[in-house]
Coordinates of C-alpha atoms in Angstrom, one line a residue:
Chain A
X6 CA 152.9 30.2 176.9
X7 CA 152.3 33.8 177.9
X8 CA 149.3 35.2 178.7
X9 CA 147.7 39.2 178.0
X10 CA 146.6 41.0 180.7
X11 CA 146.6 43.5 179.2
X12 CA 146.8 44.5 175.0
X13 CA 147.3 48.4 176.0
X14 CA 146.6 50.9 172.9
X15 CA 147.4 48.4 170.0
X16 CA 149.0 45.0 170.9
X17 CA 149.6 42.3 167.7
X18 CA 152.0 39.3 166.7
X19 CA 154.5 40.7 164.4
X20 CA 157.6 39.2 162.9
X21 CA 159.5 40.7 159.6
X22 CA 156.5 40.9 157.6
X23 CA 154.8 38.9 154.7
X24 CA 156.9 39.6 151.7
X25 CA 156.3 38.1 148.0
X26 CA 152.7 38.9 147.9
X27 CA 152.3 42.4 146.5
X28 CA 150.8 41.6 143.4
X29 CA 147.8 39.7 144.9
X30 CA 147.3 43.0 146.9
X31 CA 148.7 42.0 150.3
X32 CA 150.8 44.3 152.0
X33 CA 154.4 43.3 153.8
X34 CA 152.8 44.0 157.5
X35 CA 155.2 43.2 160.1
X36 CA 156.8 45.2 163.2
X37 CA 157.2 48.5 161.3
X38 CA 160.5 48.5 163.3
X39 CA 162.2 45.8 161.9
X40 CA 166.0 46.8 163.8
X41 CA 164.1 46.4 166.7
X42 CA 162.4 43.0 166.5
X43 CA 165.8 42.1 165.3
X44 CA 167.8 43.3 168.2
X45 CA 165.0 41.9 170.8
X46 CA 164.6 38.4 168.9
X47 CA 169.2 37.9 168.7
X48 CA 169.1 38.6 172.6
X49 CA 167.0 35.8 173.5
X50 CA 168.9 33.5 171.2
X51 CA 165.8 33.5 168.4
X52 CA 166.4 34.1 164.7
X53 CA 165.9 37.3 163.4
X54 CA 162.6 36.1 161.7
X55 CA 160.9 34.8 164.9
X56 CA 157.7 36.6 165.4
X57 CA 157.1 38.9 169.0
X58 CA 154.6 41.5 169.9
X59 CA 154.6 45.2 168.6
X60 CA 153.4 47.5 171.5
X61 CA 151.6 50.5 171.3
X62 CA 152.3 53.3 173.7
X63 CA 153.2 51.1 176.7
X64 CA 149.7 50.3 179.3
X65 CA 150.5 46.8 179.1
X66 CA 150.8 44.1 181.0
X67 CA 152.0 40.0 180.2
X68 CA 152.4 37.3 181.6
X69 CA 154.7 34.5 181.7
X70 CA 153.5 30.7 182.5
X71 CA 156.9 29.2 181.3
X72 CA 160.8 30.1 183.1
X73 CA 161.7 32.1 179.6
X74 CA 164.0 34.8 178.6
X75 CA 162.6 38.1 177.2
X76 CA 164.2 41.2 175.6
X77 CA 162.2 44.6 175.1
X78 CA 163.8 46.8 172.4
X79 CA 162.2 50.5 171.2
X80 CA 160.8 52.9 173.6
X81 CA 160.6 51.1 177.1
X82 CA 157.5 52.9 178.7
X83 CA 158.8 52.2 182.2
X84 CA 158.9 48.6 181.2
X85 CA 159.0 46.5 184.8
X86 CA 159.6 43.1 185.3
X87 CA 157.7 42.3 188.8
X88 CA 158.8 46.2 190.0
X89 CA 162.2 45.6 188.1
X90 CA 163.2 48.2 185.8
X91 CA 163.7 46.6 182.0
X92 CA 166.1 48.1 180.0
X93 CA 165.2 48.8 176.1
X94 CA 168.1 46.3 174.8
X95 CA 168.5 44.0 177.9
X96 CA 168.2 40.3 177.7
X97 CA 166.9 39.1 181.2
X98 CA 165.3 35.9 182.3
X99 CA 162.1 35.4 183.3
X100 CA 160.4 32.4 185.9
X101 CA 157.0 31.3 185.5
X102 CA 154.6 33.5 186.8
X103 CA 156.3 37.0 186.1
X104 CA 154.4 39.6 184.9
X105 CA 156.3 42.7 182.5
X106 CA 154.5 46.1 183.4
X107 CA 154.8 48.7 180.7
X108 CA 153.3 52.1 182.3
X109 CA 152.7 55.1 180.2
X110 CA 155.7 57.3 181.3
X111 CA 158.9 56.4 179.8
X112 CA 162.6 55.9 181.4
X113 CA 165.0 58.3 181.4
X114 CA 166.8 56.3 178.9
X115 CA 165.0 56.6 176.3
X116 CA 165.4 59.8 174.7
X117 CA 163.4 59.9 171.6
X118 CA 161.2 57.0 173.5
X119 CA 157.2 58.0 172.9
X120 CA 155.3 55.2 171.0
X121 CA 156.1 51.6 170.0
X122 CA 158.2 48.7 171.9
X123 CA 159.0 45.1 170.3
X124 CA 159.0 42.3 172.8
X125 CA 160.8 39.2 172.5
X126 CA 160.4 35.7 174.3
X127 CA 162.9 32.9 174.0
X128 CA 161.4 30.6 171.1
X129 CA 159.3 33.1 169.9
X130 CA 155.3 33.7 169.6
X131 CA 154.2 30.1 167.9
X132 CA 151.2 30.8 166.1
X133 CA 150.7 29.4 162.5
X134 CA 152.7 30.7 159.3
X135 CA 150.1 32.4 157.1
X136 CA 151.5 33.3 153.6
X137 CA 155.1 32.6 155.4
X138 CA 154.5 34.5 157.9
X139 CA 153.4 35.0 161.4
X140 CA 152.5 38.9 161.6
X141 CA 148.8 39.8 162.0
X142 CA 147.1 40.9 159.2
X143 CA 145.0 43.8 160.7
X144 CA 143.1 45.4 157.6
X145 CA 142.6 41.9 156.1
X146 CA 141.8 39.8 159.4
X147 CA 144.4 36.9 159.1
X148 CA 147.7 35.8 160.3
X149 CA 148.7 36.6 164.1
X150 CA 146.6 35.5 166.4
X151 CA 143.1 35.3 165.4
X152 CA 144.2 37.9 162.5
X153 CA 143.5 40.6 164.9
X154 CA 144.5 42.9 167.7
X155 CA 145.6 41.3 170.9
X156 CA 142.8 41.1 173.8
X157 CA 142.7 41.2 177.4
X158 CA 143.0 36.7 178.3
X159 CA 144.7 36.2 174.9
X160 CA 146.9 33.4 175.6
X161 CA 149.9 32.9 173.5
X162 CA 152.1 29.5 172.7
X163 CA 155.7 30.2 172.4
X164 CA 158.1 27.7 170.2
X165 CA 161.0 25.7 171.1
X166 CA 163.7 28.1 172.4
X167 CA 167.4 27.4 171.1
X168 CA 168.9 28.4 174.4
X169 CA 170.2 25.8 177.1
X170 CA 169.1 26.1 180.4
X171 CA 172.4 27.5 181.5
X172 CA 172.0 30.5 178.9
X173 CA 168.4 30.9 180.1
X174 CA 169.2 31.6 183.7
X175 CA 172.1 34.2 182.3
X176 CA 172.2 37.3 184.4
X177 CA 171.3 40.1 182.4
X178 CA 173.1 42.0 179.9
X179 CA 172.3 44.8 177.2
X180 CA 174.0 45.7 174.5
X181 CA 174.0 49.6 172.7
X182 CA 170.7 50.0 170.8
X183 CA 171.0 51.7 167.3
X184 CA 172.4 55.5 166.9
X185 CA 169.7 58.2 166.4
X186 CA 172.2 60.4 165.0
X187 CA 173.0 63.9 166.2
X188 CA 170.4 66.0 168.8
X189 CA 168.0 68.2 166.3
X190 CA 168.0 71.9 168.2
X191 CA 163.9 71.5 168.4
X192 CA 164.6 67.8 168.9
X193 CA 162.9 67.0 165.7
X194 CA 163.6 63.8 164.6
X195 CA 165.3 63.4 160.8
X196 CA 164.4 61.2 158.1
X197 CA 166.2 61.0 155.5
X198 CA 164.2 60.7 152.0
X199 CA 165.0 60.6 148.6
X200 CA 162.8 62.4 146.0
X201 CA 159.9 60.3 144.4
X202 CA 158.7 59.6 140.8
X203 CA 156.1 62.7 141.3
X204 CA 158.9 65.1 143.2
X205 CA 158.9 67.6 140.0
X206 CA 155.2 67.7 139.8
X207 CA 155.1 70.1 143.0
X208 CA 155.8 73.3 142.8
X209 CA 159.3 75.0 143.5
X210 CA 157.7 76.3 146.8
X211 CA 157.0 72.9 148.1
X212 CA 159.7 71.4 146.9
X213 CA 161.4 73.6 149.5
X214 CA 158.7 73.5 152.2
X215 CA 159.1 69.4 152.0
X216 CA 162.8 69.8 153.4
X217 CA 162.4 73.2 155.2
X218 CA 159.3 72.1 157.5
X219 CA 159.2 70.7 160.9
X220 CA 156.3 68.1 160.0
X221 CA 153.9 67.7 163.4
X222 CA 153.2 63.9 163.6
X223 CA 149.1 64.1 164.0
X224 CA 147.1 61.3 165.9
X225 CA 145.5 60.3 163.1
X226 CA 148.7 58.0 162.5
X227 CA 148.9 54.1 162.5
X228 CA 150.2 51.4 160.9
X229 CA 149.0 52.2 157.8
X230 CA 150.9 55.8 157.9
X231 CA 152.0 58.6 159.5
X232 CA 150.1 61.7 158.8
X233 CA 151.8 64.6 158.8
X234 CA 150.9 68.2 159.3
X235 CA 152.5 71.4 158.2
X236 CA 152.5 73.5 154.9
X237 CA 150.2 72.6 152.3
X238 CA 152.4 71.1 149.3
X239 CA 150.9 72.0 146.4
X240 CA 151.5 70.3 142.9
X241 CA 151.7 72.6 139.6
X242 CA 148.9 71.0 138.3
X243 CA 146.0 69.1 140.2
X244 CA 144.9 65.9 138.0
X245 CA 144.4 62.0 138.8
X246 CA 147.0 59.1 138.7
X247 CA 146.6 55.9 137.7
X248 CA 147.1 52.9 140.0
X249 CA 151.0 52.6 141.4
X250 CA 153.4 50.8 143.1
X251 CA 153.9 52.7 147.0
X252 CA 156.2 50.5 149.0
X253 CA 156.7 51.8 153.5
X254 CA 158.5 55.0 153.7
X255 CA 156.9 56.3 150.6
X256 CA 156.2 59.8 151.2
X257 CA 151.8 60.5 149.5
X258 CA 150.4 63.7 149.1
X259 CA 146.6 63.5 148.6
X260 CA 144.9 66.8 147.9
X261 CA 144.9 68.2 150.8
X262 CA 148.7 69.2 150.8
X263 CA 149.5 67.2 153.9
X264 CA 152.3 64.4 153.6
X265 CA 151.3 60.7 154.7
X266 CA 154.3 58.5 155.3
X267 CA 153.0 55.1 154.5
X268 CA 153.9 52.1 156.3
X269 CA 153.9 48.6 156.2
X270 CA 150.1 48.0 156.8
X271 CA 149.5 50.3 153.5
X272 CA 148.1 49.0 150.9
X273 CA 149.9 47.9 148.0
X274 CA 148.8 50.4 145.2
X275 CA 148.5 54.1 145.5
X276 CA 146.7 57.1 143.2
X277 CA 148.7 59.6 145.0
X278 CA 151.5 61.4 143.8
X279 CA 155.0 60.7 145.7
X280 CA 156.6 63.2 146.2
X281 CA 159.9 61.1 148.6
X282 CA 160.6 57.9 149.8
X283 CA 162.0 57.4 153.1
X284 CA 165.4 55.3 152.7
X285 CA 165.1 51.9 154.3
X286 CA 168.0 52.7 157.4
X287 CA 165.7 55.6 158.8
X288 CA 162.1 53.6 158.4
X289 CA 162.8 52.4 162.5
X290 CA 162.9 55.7 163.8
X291 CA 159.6 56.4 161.8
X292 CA 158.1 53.8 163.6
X293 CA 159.2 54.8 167.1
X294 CA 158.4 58.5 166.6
X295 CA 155.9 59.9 169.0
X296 CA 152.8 61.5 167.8
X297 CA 152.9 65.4 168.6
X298 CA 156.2 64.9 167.7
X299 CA 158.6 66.5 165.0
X300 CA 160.1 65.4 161.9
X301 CA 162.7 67.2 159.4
X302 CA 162.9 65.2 156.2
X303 CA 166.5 65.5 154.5
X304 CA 167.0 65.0 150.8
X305 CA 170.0 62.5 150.0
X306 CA 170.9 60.9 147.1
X307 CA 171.1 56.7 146.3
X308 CA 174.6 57.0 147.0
X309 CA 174.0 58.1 150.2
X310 CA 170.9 56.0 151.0
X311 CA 172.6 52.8 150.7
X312 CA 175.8 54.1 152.8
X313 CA 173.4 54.2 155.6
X314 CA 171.9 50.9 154.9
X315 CA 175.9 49.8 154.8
X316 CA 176.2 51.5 158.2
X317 CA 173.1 49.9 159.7
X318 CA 174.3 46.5 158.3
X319 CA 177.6 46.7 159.9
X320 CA 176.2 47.3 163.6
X321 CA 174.1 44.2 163.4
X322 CA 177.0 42.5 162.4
X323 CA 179.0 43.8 165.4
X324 CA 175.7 43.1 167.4
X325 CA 175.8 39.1 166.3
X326 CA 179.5 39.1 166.7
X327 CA 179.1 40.6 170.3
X328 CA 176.7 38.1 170.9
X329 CA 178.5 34.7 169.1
X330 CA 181.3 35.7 171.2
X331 CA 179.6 35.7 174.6
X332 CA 178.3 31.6 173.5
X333 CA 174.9 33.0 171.9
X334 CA 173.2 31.1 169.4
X335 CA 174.0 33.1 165.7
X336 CA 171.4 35.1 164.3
X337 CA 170.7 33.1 161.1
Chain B
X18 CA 158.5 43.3 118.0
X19 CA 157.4 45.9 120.1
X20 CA 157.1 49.4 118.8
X21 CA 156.2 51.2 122.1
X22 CA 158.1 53.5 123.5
X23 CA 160.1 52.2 126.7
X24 CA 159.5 52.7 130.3
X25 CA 160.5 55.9 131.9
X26 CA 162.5 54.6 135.0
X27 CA 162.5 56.1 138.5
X28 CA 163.7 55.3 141.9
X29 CA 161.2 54.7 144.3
X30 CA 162.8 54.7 147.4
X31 CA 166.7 53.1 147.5
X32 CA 165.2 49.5 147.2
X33 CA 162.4 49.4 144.3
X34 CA 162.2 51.2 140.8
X35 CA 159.5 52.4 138.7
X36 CA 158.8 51.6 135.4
X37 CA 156.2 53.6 134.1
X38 CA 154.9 53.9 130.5
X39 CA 153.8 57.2 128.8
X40 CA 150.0 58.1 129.3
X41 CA 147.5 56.9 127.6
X42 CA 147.0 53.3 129.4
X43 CA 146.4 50.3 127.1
X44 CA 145.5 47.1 127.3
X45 CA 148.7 46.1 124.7
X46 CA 150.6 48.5 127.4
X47 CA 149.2 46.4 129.9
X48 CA 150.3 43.2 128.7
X49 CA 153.7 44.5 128.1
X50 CA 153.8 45.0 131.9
X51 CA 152.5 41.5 132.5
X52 CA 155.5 40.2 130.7
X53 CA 158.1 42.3 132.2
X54 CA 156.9 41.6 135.7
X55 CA 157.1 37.4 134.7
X56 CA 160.1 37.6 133.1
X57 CA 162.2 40.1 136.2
X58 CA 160.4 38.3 138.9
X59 CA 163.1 35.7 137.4
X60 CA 166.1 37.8 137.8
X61 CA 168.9 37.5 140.4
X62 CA 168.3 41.0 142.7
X63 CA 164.8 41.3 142.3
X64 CA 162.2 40.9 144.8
X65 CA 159.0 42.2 143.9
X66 CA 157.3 42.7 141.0
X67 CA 153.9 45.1 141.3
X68 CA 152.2 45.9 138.3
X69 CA 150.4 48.8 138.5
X70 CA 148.0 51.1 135.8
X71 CA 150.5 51.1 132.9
X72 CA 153.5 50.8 135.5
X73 CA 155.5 48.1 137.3
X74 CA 157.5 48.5 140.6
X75 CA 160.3 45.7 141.2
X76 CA 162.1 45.7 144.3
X77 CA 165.3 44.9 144.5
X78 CA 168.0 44.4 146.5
X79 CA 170.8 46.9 145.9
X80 CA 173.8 44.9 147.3
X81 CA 173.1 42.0 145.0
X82 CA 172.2 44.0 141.8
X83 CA 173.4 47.9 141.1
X84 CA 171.0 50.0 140.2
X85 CA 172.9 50.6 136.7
X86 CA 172.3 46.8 135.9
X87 CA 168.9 46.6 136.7
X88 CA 168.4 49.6 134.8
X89 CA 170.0 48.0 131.4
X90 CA 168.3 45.3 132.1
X91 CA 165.0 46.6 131.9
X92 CA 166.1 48.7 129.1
X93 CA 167.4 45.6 127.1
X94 CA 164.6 43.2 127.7
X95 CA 161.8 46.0 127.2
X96 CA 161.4 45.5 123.2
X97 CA 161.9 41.6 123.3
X98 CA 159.1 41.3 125.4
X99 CA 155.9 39.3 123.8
X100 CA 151.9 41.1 124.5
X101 CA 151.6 36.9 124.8
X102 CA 153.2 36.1 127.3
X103 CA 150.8 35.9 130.4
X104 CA 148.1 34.0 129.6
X105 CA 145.3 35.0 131.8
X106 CA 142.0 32.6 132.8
X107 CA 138.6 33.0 131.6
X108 CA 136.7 33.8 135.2
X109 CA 133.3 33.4 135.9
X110 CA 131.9 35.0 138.6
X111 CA 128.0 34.7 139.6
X112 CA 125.9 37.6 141.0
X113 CA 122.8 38.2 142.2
X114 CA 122.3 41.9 141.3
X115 CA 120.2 44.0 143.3
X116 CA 117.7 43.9 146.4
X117 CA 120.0 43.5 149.9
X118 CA 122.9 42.6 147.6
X119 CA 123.2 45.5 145.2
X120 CA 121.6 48.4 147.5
X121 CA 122.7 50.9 145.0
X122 CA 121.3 49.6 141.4
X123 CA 119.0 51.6 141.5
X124 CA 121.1 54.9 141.6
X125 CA 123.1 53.7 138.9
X126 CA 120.1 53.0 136.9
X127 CA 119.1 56.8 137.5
X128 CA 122.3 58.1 136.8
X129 CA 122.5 56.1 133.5
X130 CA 119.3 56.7 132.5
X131 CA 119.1 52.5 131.8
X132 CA 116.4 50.6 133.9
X133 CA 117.9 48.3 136.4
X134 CA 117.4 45.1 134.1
X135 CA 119.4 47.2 131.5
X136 CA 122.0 48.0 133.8
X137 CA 122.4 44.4 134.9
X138 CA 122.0 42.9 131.5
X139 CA 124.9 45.2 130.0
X140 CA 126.9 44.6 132.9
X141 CA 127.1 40.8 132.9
X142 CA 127.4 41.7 129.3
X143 CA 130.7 42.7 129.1
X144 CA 134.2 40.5 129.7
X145 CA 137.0 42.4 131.6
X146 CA 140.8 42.3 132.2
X147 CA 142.0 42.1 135.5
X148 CA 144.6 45.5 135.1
X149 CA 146.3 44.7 139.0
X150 CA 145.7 43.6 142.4
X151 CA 145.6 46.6 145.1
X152 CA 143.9 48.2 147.8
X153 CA 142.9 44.8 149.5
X154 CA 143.8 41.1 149.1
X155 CA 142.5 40.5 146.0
X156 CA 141.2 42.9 144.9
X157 CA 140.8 43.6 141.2
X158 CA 141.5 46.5 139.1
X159 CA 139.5 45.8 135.9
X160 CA 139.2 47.3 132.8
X161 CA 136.2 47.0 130.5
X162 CA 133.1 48.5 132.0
X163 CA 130.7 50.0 129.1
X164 CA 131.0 53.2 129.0
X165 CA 127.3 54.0 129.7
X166 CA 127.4 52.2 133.2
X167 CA 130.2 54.4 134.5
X168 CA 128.7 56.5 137.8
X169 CA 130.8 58.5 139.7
X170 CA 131.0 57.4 143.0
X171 CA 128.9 58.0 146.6
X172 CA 129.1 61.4 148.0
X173 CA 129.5 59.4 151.3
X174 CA 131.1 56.6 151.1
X175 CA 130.5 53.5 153.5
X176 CA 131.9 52.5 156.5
X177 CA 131.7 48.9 155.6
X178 CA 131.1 47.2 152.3
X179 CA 130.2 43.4 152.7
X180 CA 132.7 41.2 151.7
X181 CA 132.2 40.1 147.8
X182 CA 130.2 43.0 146.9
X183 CA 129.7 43.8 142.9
X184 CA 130.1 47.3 142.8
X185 CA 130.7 50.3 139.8
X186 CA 133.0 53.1 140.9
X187 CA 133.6 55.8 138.1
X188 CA 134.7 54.2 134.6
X189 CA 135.6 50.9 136.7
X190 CA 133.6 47.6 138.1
X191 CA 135.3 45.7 141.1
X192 CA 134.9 43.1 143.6
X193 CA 135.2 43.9 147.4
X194 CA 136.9 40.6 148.8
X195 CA 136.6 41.5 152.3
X196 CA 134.9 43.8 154.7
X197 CA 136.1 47.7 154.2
X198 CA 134.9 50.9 154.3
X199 CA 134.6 51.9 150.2
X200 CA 132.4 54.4 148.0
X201 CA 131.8 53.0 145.2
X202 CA 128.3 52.2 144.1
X203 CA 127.6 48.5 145.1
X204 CA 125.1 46.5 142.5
X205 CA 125.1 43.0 143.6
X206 CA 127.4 40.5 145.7
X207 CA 129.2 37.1 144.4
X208 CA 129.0 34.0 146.3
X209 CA 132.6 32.9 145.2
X210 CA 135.3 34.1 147.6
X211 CA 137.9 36.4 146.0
X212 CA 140.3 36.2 148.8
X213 CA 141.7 32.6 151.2
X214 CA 144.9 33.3 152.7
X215 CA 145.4 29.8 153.5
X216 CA 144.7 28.0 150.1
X217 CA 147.5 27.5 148.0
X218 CA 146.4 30.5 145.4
X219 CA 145.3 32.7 147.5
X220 CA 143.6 35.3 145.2
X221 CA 140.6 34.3 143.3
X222 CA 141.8 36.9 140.4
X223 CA 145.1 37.1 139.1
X224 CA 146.7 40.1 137.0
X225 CA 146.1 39.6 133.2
X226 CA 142.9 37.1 134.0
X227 CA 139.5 37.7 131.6
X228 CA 136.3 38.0 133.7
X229 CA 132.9 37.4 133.0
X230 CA 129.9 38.2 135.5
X231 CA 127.1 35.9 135.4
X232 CA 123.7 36.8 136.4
X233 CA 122.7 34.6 139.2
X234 CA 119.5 36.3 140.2
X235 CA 118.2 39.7 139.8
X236 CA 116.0 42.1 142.1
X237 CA 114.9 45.2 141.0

């Protein structure tokens, strides 16, 4: 069991989202980095799909009432494990009665670090599969814990862990957490998108404001969307859509002219036109983006999109190979 | 045989496509995009199926199915497809219009120029097709509202709708299954849940159903 000290900004149960549901209206949900939770879950020896907690802009503190192994992947926020520095991608053990510290600032190692980290615990949070799932629900109120936000006292059960006691009391090791890409000069962070169903209903102008702008991230963002600011984009023609599809990374431009990036909390049907989709190998870097912070959106083509969802494949392959050859369970 | 012209297809990202049928919506359109969504749920690649307001998303999974092939596939099974093939339920749903329930009756009844009986009377009148679920858990996109009930919606909208409010929102009725901040005008609340994540059909309503609201009680 762990216990919440404290939930910080936005503390909830997340695994890799509620998926098959759509058409009744309920969105995927789920950690809104799903590389992370992936990486943080293979270190402790849990399956990709266990669930673990999405934080929000560190100021959190848990504890641990079992001897447990925990990983922390995303933006650290000076993550400390009774005064010792975690490292985003570690897999460290844990004795009863340890308590993980994340503070506001962030370690030097985390370069793009500034607003969400994914915490794993051997076993994995246990709470009850809703719809096949174990990620809170926040709009709708179900799933999780409770269906809502973490609180201050929450207690937490964990499941069965598949690691032996020897592999528990491992000394620590890390492993190289996904590649950014190259250094923007404004350190802006790129995402690359390709054009949407509604792309040719904006003007020529904002076609080439969507790919010339430095979007500001505002602090209007959540798991919903990202709201960005910049440039009006203005459409030919104003006029109403009927009822659509919007899946996360789907880029909406509601009248005011400023983009929202949806993400996995969104709901399931939009009236906005889309004028991009982020592609699926650039959604974690979305998710991990500070507010304040810069994006450049760069168009690509399919071709290109699902070379990058090759590439991303391939390092969590070498990720589960690293790890099946140092005697960890397999990722399954 | 269908004569309608086929779906225009786009990508929607490098995991889902579109397929979107020229304006103006229909119900026969509609029912078209019932019977694609049940009939590619079933195919190897696909995910997802979303109908949306003459449209359907399917998600897919581009390294089990090429985009090309799902393409022709849509292509090929779009004029085989049968208007028939979802059968939706008849739906009742009870309402007691007006007083605490349906704070905003009486607006509608203004803007309509109808009395509030009228507006109730020609309301539970009416039997509508459930169009798509979106926005919330179960939540219904109908078609069918008479014509002379639609109202636009509040200049303000609320914070918080009660769950299983009735309410009228332009040219559309809906159900609010849970809690949410909304603007449309509310005329009366259902006592039947529309939304149970833990029963085995989660969703009260279900794309292609008919529904019929009952008056239950009435205070004007």
């Amino acid at each position: 069991m762990i216990v919440v000290q404290k939930p910080g900004l936005l503390a909830s149960v997340q695994d890799l989202g509620r998926h098959g549901h759509r058409q009744l209206g309920i969105c995927p949900g789920g950690a809104l980095d799903v590389l992370a939770l992936t990486l943080a879950n293979r270190l402790v020896g849990n399956v990709d799909g266990a669930a673990g907690l999405e934080l929000t802009m560190g100021g959190c503190e848990v504890r641990f009432e079992t001897d447990t192994r925990i990983a922390l992947a995303g933006d650290d926020f000076g993550a400390q494990l009774d005064g010792v520095p975690l490292w985003p991608c570690w897999s460290v053990p844990v004795a009863a009665g340890q308590v993980l510290k994340l503070s506001g600032a962030n370690a030097a190692g985390a370069k793009k670090a500034g607003l969400r980290s994914w915490l794993a615990i051997a076993g994995g949070i246990d709470v009850a599969p809703v719809l096949g799932s174990r990620s809170t629900d926040l709009k709708a109120g179900f799933g999780g814990h409770e269906g809502r936000a973490l609180r201050k006292g929450d207690k937490l059960p964990l499941g069965t862990s598949r690691l032996d006691a020897a592999q528990r009391t491992r000394k620590p090791f890390g492993l190289r957490g996904p590649d950014w890409g190259p250094e923007e000069a404004d350190s802006a962070i790129a995402l690359r998108v390709l054009p949407g169903p509604e792309f040719e209903q904006f003007t020529l102008a904002a076609r080439e404001v969507l790919w010339g702008e430095r979007w500001r991230i505002t602090s209007q963002s959540n798991r919903m969307g990202s709201r960005l600011a910049g440039t009006e984009l203005k459409r030919k023609r104003a006029g109403d859509m009927l009822s659509s599809g919007v899946i996360p990374g789907t880029i909406q431009v509601p009248p005011s002219g400023q983009p929202i990036i949806l993400m996995g909390d969104a709901q399931t049907t939009g009236g906005y036109p889309r004028i991009g989709v982020v592609i699926r190998a650039d959604l974690w870097k979305l998710a991990q983006a500070p507010l304040s912070g810069k994006l450049r959106l760069v168009q690509v083509d399919m071709a290109e999109a699902l070379a990058a969802w090759a590439e991303q494949q391939r390092y969590l392959a070498q990720v589960a190979q690293g790890l099946a050859v140092a005697g960890w369970p397999g990722a399954a | 045989m269908s004569g309608l012209p086929p779906p225009r297809l786009h990508l929607l990202g490098d995991a889902a496509l579109l397929c979107e049928l020229p304006a103006p919506a229909t119900l026969v359109q509609q029912q078209r995009i019932w019977a694609l969504a049940a009939e590619a749920r079933e195919w190897p690649g696909v995910g997802e199926v979303l109908p949306g307001m003459n449209n359907l998303t399917l998600t897919f999974d581009p390294t089990a199915i090429e985009l090309d092939a799902l393409t022709a596939q849509v292509l090929e099974a779009w004029p085989k497809l049968s208007a028939k093939a979802v059968e939706g339920r008849l739906v009742e749903i009870p309402v007691a219009y007006g007083g605490e329930h349906g704070p905003d009756l009486g607006d509608v009844a203004a803007h309509t120029g109808l009395t509030p009986a009228e507006v109730v009377r020609r309301h539970s009148a009416g039997e509508y097709v459930v169009y798509l679920l979106g926005f919330l858990p179960g939540f219904a996109f109908m078609g069918g509202l008479a014509p002379e009930l639609a109202t636009p919606r509040r200049a303000e909208p609320r914070t918080a709708v009660p769950a299983r409010s009735v309410g009228i929102g332009g040219e559309q009725t809906g159900i609010y299954p849970l809690v949410s901040p909304g603007g449309w005008q509310i005329i009366g609340r259902t006592s039947l849940e529309m939304f149970d994540p833990t029963a085995e059909s989660p969703t009260l309503l279900r794309p292609g159903d008919r529904v019929r609201f009952v008056v239950e009680s009435v205070e004007t």
